[in-house]
Coordinates of C-alpha atoms and ligand atoms in Angstrom, one line a residue:
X1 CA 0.0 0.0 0.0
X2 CA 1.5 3.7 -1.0
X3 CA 1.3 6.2 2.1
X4 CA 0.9 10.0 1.2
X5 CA 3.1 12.3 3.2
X6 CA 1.2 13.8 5.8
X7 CA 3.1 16.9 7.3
X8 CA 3.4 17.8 10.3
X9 CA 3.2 21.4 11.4
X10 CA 4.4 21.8 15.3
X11 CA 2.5 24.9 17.0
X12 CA 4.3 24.2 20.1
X13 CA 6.1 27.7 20.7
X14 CA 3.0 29.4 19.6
X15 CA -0.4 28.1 20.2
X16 CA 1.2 25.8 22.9
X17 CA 3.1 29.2 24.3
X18 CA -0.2 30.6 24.7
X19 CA -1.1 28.2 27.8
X20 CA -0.8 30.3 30.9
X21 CA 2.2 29.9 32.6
X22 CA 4.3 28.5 29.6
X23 CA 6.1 31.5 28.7
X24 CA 9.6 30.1 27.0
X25 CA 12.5 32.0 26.4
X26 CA 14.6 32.8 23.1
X27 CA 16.7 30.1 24.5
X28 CA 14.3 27.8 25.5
X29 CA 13.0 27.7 21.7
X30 CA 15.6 27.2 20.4
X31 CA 16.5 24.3 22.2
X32 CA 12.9 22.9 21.1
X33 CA 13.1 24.3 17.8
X34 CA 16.4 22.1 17.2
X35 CA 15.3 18.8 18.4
X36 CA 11.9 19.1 16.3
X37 CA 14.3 19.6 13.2
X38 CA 16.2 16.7 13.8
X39 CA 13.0 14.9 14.6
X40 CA 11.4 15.5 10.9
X41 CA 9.1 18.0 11.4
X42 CA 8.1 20.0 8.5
X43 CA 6.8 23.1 9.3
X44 CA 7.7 24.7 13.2
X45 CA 5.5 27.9 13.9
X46 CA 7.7 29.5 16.3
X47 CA 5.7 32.5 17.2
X48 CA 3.9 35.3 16.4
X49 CA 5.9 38.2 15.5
X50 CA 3.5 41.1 15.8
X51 CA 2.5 40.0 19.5
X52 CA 5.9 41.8 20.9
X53 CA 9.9 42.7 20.2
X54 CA 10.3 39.2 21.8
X55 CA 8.0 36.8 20.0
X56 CA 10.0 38.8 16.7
X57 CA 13.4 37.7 18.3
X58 CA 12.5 34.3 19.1
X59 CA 11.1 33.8 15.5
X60 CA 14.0 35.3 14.4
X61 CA 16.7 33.3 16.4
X62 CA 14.7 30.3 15.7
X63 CA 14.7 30.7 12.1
X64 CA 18.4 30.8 12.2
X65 CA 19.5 27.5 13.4
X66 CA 16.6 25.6 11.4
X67 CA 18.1 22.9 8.5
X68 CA 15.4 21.6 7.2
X69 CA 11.6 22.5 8.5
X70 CA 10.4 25.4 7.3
X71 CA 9.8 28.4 9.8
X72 CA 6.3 29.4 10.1
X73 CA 5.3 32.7 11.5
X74 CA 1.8 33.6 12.9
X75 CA 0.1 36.7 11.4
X76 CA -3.2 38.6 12.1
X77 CA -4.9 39.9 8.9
X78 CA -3.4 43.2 8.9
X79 CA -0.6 45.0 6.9
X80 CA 1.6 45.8 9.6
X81 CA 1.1 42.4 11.0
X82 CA 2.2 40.5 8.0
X83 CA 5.1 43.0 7.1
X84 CA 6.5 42.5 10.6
X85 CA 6.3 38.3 10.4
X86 CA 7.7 39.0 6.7
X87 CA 10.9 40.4 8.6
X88 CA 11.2 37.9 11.9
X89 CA 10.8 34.7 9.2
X90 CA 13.5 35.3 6.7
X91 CA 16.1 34.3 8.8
X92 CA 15.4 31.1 7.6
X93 CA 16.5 29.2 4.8
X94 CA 12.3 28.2 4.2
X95 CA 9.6 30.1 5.6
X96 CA 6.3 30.6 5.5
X97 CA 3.5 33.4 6.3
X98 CA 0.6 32.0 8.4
X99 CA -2.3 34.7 8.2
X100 CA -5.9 33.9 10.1
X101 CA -9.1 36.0 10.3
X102 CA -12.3 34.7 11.9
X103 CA -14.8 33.8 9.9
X104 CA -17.9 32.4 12.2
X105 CA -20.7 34.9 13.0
X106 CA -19.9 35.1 16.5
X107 CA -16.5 36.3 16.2
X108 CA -17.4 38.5 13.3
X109 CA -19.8 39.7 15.8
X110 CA -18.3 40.1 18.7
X111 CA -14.7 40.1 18.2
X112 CA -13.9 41.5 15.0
X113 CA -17.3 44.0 14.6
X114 CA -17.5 43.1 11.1
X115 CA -19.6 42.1 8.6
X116 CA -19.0 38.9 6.1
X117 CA -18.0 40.6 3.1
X118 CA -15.9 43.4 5.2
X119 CA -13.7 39.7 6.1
X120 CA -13.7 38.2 2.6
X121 CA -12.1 41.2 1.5
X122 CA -9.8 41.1 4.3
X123 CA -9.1 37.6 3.2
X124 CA -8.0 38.2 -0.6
X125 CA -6.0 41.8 0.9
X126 CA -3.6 39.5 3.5
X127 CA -3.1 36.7 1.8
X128 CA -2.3 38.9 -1.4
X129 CA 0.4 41.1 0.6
X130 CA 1.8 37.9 2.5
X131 CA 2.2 36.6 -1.4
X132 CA 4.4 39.6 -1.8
X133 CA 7.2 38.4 0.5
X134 CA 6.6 34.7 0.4
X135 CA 5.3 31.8 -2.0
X136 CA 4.5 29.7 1.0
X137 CA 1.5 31.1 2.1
X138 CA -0.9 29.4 5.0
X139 CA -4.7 30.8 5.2
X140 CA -6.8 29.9 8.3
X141 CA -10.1 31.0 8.9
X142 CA -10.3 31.0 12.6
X143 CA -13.2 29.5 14.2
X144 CA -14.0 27.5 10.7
X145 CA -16.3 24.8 12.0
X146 CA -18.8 27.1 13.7
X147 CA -18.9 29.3 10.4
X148 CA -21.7 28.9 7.9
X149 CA -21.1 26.2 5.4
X150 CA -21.2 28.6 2.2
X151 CA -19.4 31.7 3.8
X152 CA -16.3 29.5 4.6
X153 CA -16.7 28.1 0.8
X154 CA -16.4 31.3 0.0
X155 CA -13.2 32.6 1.9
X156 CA -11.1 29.4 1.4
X157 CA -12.2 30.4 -2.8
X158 CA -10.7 33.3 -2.1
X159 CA -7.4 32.7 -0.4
X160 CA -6.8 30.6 -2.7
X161 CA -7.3 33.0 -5.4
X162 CA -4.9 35.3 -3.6
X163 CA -1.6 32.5 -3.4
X164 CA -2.7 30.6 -0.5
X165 CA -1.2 27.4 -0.4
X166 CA -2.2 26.1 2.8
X167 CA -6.1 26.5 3.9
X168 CA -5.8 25.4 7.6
X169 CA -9.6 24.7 8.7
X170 CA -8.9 25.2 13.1
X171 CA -11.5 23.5 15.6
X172 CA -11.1 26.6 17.4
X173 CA -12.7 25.9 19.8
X174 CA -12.7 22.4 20.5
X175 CA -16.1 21.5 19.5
X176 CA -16.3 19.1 16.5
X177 CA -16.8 15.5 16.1
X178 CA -15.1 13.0 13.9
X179 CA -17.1 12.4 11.3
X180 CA -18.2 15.7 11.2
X181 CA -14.9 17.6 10.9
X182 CA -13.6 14.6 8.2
X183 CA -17.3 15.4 6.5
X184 CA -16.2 19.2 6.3
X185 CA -12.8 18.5 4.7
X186 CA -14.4 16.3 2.0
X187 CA -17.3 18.9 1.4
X188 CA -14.0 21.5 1.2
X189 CA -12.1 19.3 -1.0
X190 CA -14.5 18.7 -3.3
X191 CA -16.7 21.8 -3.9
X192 CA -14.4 24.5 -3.3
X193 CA -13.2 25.8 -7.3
X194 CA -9.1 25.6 -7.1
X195 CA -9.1 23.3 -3.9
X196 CA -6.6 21.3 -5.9
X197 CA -4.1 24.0 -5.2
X198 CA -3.5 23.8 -1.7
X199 CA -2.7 21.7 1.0
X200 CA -5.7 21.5 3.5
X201 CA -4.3 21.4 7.2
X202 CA -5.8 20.4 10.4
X203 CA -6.0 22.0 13.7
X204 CA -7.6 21.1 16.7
X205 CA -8.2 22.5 19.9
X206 CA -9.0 19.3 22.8
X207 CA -12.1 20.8 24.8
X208 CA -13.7 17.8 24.4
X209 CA -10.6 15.0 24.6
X210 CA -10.9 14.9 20.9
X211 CA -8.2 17.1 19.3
X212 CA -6.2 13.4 18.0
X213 CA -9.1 12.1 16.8
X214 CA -10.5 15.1 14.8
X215 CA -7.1 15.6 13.1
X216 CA -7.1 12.0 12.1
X217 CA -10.7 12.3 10.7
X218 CA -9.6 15.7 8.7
X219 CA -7.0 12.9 7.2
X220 CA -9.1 10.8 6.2
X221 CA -11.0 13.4 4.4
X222 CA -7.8 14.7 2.7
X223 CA -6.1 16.9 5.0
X224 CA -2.3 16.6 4.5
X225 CA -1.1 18.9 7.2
X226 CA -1.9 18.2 10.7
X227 CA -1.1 21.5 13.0
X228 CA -0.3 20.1 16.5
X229 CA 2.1 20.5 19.8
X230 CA 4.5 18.7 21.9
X231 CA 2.8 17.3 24.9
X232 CA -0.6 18.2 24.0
X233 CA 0.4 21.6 24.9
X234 CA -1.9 24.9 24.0
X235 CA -5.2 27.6 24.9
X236 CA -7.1 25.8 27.6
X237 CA -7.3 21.7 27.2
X238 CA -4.4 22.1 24.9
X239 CA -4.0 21.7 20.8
X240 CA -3.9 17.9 19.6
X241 CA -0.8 16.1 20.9
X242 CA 2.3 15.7 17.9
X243 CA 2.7 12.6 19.5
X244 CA -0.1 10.3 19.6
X245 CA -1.0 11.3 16.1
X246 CA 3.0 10.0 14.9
X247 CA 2.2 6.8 16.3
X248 CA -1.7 6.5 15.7
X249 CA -0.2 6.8 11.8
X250 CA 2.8 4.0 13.0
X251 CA 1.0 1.5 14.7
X252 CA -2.3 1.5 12.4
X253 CA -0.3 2.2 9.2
X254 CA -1.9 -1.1 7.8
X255 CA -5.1 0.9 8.2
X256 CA -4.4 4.6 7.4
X257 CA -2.2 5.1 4.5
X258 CA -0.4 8.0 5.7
X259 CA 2.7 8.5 6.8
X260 CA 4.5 11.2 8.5
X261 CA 8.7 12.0 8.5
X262 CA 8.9 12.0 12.2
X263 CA 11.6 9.5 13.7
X264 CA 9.3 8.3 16.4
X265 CA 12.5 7.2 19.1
X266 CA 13.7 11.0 19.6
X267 CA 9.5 11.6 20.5
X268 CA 10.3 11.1 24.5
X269 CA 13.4 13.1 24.5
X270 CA 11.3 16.1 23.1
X271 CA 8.2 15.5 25.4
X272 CA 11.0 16.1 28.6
X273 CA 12.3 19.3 27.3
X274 CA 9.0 20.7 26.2
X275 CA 7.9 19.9 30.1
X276 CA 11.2 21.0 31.6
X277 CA 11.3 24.4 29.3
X278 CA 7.7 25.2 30.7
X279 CA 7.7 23.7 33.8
X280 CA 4.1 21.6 32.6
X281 CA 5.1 17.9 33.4
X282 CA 3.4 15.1 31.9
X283 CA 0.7 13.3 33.4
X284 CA 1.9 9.7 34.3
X285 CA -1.0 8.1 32.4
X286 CA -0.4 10.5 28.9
X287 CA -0.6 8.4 26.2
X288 CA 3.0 7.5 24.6
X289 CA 5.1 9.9 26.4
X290 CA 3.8 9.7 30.1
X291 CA 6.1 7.7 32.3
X292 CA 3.3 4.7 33.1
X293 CA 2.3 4.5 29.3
X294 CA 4.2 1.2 29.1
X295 CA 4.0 0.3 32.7
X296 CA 2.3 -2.8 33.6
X297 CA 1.3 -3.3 36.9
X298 CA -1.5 -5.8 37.3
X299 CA 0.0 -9.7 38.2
X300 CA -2.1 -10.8 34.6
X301 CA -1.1 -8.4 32.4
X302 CA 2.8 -8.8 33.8
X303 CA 2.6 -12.3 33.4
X304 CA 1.3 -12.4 29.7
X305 CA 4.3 -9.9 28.9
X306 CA 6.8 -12.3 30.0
X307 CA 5.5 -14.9 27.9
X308 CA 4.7 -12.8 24.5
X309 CA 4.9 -8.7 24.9
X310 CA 2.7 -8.2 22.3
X311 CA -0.2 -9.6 24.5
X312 CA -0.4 -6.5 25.8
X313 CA 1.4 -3.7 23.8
X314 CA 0.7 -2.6 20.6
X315 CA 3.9 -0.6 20.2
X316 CA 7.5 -0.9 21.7
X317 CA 8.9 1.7 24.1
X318 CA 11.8 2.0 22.5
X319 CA 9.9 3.2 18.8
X320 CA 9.1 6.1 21.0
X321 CA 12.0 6.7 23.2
X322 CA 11.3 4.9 26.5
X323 CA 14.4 2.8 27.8
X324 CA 14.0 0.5 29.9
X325 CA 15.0 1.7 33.5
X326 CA 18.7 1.1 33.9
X327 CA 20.8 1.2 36.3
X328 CA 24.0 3.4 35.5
X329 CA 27.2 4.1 37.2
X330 CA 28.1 4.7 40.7
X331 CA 30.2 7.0 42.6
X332 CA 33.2 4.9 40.9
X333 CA 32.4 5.7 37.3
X334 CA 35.1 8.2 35.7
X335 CA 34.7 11.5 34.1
X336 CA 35.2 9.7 30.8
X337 CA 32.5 7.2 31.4
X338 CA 30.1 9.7 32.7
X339 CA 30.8 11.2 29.2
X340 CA 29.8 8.6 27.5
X341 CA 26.6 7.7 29.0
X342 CA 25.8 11.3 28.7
X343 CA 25.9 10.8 24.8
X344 CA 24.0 7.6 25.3
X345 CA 21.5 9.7 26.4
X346 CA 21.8 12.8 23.8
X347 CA 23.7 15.2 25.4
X348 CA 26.9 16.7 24.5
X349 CA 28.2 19.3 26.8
X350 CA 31.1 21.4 26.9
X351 CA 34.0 21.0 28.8
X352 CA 33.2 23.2 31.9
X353 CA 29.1 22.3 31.6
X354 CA 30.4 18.1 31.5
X355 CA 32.7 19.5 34.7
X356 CA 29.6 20.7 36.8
X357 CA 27.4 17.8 35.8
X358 CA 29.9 15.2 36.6
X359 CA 30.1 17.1 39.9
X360 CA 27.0 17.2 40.6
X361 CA 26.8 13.5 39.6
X362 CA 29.4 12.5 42.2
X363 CA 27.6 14.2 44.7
X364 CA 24.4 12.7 43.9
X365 CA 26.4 9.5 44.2
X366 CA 27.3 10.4 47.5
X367 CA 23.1 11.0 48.2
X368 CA 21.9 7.9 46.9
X369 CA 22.3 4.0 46.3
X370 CA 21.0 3.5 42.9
X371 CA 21.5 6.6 40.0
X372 CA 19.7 5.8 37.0
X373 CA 19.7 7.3 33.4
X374 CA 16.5 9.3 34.9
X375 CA 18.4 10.8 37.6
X376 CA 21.2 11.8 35.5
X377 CA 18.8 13.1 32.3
X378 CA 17.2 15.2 35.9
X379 CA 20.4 16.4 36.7
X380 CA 21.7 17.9 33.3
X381 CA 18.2 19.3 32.7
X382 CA 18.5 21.2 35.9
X383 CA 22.0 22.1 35.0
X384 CA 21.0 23.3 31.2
X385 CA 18.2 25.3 32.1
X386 CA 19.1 27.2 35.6
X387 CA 22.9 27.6 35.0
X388 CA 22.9 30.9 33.9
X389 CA 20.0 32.2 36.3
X390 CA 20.7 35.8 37.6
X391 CA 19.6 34.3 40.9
X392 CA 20.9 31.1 42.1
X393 CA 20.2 29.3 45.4
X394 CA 23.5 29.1 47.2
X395 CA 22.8 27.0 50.7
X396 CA 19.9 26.4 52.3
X397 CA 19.1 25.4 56.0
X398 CA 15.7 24.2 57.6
X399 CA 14.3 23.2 60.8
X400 CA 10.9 21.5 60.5
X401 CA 9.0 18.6 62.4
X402 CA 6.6 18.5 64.8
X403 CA 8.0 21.4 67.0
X404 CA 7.4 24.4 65.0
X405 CA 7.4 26.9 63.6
X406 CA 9.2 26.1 60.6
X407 CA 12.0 28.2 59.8
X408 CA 14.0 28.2 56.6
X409 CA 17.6 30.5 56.1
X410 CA 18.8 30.8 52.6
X411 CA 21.8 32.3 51.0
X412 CA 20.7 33.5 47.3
X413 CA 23.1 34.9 44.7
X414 CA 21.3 38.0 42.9
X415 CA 23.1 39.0 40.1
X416 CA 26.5 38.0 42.0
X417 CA 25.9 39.4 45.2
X418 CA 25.5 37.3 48.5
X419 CA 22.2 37.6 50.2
X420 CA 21.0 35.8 53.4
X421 CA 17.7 35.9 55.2
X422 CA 15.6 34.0 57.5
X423 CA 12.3 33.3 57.7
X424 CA 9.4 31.2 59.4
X425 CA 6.2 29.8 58.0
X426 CA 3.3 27.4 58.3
X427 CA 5.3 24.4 57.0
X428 CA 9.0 24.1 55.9
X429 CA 8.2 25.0 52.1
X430 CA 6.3 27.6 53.5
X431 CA 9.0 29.0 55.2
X432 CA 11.3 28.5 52.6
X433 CA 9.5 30.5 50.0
X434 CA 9.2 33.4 52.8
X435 CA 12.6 33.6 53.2
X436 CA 13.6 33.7 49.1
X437 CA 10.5 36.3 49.3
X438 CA 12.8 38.4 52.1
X439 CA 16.0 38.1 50.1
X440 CA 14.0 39.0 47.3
X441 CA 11.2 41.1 47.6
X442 CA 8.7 40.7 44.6
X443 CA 4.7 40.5 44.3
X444 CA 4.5 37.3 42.3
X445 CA 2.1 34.6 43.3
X446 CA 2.4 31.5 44.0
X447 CA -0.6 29.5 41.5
X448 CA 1.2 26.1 41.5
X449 CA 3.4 24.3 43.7
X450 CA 3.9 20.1 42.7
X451 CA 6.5 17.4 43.5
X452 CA 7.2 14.3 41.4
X453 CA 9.2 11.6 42.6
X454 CA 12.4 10.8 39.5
X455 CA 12.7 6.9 40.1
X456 CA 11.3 4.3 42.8
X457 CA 12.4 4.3 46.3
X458 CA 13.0 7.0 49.5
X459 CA 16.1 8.2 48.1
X460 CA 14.5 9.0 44.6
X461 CA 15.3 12.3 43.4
X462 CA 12.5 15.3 43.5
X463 CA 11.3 17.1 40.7
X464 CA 9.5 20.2 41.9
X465 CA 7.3 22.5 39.7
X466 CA 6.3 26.0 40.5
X467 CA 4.2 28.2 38.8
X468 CA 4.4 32.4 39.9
X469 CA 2.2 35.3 38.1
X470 CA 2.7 39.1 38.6
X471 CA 1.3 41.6 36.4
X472 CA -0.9 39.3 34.6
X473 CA 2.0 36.6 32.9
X474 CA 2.9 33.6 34.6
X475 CA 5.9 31.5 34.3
X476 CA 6.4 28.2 35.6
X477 CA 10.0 26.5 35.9
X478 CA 11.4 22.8 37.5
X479 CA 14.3 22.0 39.7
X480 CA 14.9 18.2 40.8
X481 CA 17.5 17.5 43.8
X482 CA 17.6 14.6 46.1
X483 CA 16.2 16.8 48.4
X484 CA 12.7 18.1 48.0
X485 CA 12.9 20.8 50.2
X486 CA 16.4 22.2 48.3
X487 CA 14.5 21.7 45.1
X488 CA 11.2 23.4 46.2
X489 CA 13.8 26.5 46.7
X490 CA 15.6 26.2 43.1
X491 CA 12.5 25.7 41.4
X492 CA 10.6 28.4 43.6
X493 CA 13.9 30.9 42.5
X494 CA 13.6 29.7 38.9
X495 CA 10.3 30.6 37.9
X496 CA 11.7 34.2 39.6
X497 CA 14.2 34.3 36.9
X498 CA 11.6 33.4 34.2
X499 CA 9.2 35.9 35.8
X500 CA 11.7 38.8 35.6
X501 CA 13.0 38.0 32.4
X502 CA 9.2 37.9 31.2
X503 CA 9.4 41.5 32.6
X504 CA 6.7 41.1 34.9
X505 CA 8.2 39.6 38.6
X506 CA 10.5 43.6 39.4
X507 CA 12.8 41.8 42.2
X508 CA 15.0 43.5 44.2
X509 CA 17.8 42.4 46.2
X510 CA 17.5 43.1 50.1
X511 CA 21.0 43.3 51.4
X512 CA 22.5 42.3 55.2
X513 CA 21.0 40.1 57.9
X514 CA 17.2 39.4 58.8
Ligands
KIV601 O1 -7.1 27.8 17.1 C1 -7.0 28.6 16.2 O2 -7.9 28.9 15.5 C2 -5.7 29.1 15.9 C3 -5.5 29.9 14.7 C4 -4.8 31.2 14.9 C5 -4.8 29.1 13.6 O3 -4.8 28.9 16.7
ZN602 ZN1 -5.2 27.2 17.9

């Protein structure tokens, strides 16, 4: 059976940026925008250029270090819009102008204020300016499958008359069904005049748990771009996750005769920065990437995998990236062999970064009986994404138990100076955020506080999450130590950083004793 191509366009630093709290620096998508390249994706939309100087910088810097996706910048329907994404894309060898109006009556309505013809003109005047900088033009009518039937017939006509090339048809707002969504494609497909022309792309929103399935449907009704993110990630229940639909089209291939370019094994390494970057981890119980997906726990189901695996899986963990659990070195292992496993794992750091890791690995040693390829993918991740931090946590006391209060004394670095304070609160973490709150006074808010346990066992390493807002932005940001009271402080102190490079967290540095 042939398979047609079915692209994959990753939304991740743009629709999925727009969850609250998972604000990602230039850095940060970079990092992503690298290992989605080297994955196979075909289109990255890294941003939307117009939105502010940074979303045009991240575009930008993006756009630079791509080799073979095409860049994809978002674009209302305006001129100055679509000049400004016009400038941020062509750092890129291959880029591409997304431009989106609404089309339903409710947003014409009530977010737009105008009439239908006012946004089919609007339709022909963007695409036909985006077509002046760019052959690669995508059109998406925002809000498509609440729009009337013959109105939408009518604007998709008409980007395409303009140079569209790509008519993306969005579930804005989560609400089709299956059959109904691969029912509109069709209808699309087959009555619009010049359909032929473009490629019609997919994008789903997950209000009702159905973004995967919808996208699949659109397939089946000839979409051949499917517009998705990393982790599910995206505007309230997320946009549909890049990975189930990879592997829905790899395990069921005998079924659906599509195929994508995505090298499945590098899937979980992306899934763990994506989480790390914005501080969202993955549910244990998420489908291919979450750390129980192939956990088997009942005494049946264990004992039909030892006799034939495929009794109970329908997929290896390896095709997506899961290793088994293994147990690495120990406090004897040498730099060089640290290096190595390191590779193993797909890092390659610099000489003074591999220094501070193996440190840091030799005093985790120190911490704990077992270190496995977790723990050490923990460690580095923690490494790469707080080294640089203006503040850093430098040593951290507590005295908690059953005789309180709690009291927590920190020493923070804050742009290289020493600060130390004390404080006390209603719990150790408590008192422990009070006291980074003393050293460095700042009016964010605390909206999410979790831990996560790295491996098995008492001595597992933590992985904390904290979410902060101030000013209306939020940032969230991980730390993992072995322990959770030292990485409730780094991660509290990292979503600081991301907080005041966001602009929004205005920390000061409070000098001499409590
Ligand atoms: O969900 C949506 O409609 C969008 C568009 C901007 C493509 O994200
Ligand atoms: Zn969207």
């Amino acid at each position: 059976m042939t398979h047609d191509h079915v692209r994959i366009f990753d939304t991740t630093m743009r629709d999925g940026e727009q969850s609250p709290g998972a604000a990602m620096t230039m850095a940060d998508k970079i990092e992503i925008a690298r290992q989605l390249d080297a994955m196979g994706v075909d289109v990255i939309e890294a941003g939307f250029p117009a939105a502010s100087n940074g979303d045009f910088e991240s575009v930008r810097a993006v756009g630079a270090v791509l080799e073979n996706a095409v860049l994809c910048g978002l674009s209302r329907a305006g001129p100055k819009d679509i000049e400004r994404c016009a400038e941020a894309i062509k750092s890129a060898k291959r880029f591409r102008i997304h431009t989106f109006i609404s089309t339903s009556p409710i947003h014409r309505k009530h977010k737009l204020n105008m009439e239908a013809h006012q946004v089919l003109d609007a339709v022909t005047a963007s695409v036909t300016l985006a077509r002046k900088f760019t052959d690669d033009v995508e059109w998406s009518a925002e809000d498509a499958t609440r729009t009337e039937r013959d109105f939408l017939k009518r604007c998709v006509e008409a980007a395409i008359r303009a140079g569209a090339t790509t008519i993306n048809i969005p579930d804005t707002v989560g609400y089709s069904f299956p059959d109904e969504y691969r029912d509109l494609f069709r209808d699309l497909i087959q009555s619009v005049p010049g359909a032929d022309k473009a490629i019609f792309s997919a994008h789903c929103h997950n209000d009702l748990g159905l973004a995967v399935a919808n996208s699949i449907a659109a397939v089946q009704g000839g979409a051949r771009q499917i517009e998705c993110a990393v982790n599910g990630l995206g505007e309230r229940a997320g946009n549909a996750a890049l990975e189930e639909i990879v592997m829905a089209f790899r395990v069921r291939g005998a079924d659906l005769p599509y195929q994508t370019n995505i090298d499945s094994p590098q899937l979980m390494r992306v899934s763990q920065t994506v989480a790390r970057v914005t501080g969202f981890p993955v549910q244990f119980n998420k489908a291919i990437v979450g750390k129980n997906a192939f956990s088997h726990e009942s005494g049946i189901h264990q004992d039909g995998m030892l006799k034939h695996t495929e009794t109970y899986e329908i997929m290896r963990p390896e095709d997506v990236g899961q290793g088994a659990t293994s147990l690495v070195m120990g406090k004897l292992s040498g730099r060089h062999a640290f290096k190595k496993k390191l590779e193993e794992l797909g890092y390659t750091l610099a000489d003074n970064a591999l220094n501070d890791a193996f440190q840091r690995f030799k005093e985790l040693c120190d911490r704990k009986r077992h270190v496995f390829d977790e723990d050490i993918v923990a460690l580095v991740d923690d490494q790469i994404a707080h080294g640089d931090d203006a503040i850093q946590v430098s040593r951290l006391r507590v005295v908690a138990g059953t005789e309180g209060p709690q009291t927590a004394e920190i020493d923070l670095t804050i742009n290289g100076e020493p600060v130390w304070k004390t404080a006390r609160g209603n719990g150790p973490v408590d008192a422990i955020f009070n006291a980074i709150k003393e050293a460095a006074p700042h009016e964010a808010d605390l909206e999410l506080y979790q831990v996560h346990a790295v491996t098995e066992g008492t001595d597992a390493q933590a992985i904390v999450s904290v979410r902060l807002s101030a000013d209306g932005r939020s940032a969230s940001a991980r730390a993992s130590d072995a322990d959770t009271l030292v990485a409730s402080a780094r991660a509290y102190v990292a979503a600081l950083n991301r907080l005041n490079a966001l602009g929004s967290a205005r920390i000061s540095a409070q000098h001499s004793a409590a």
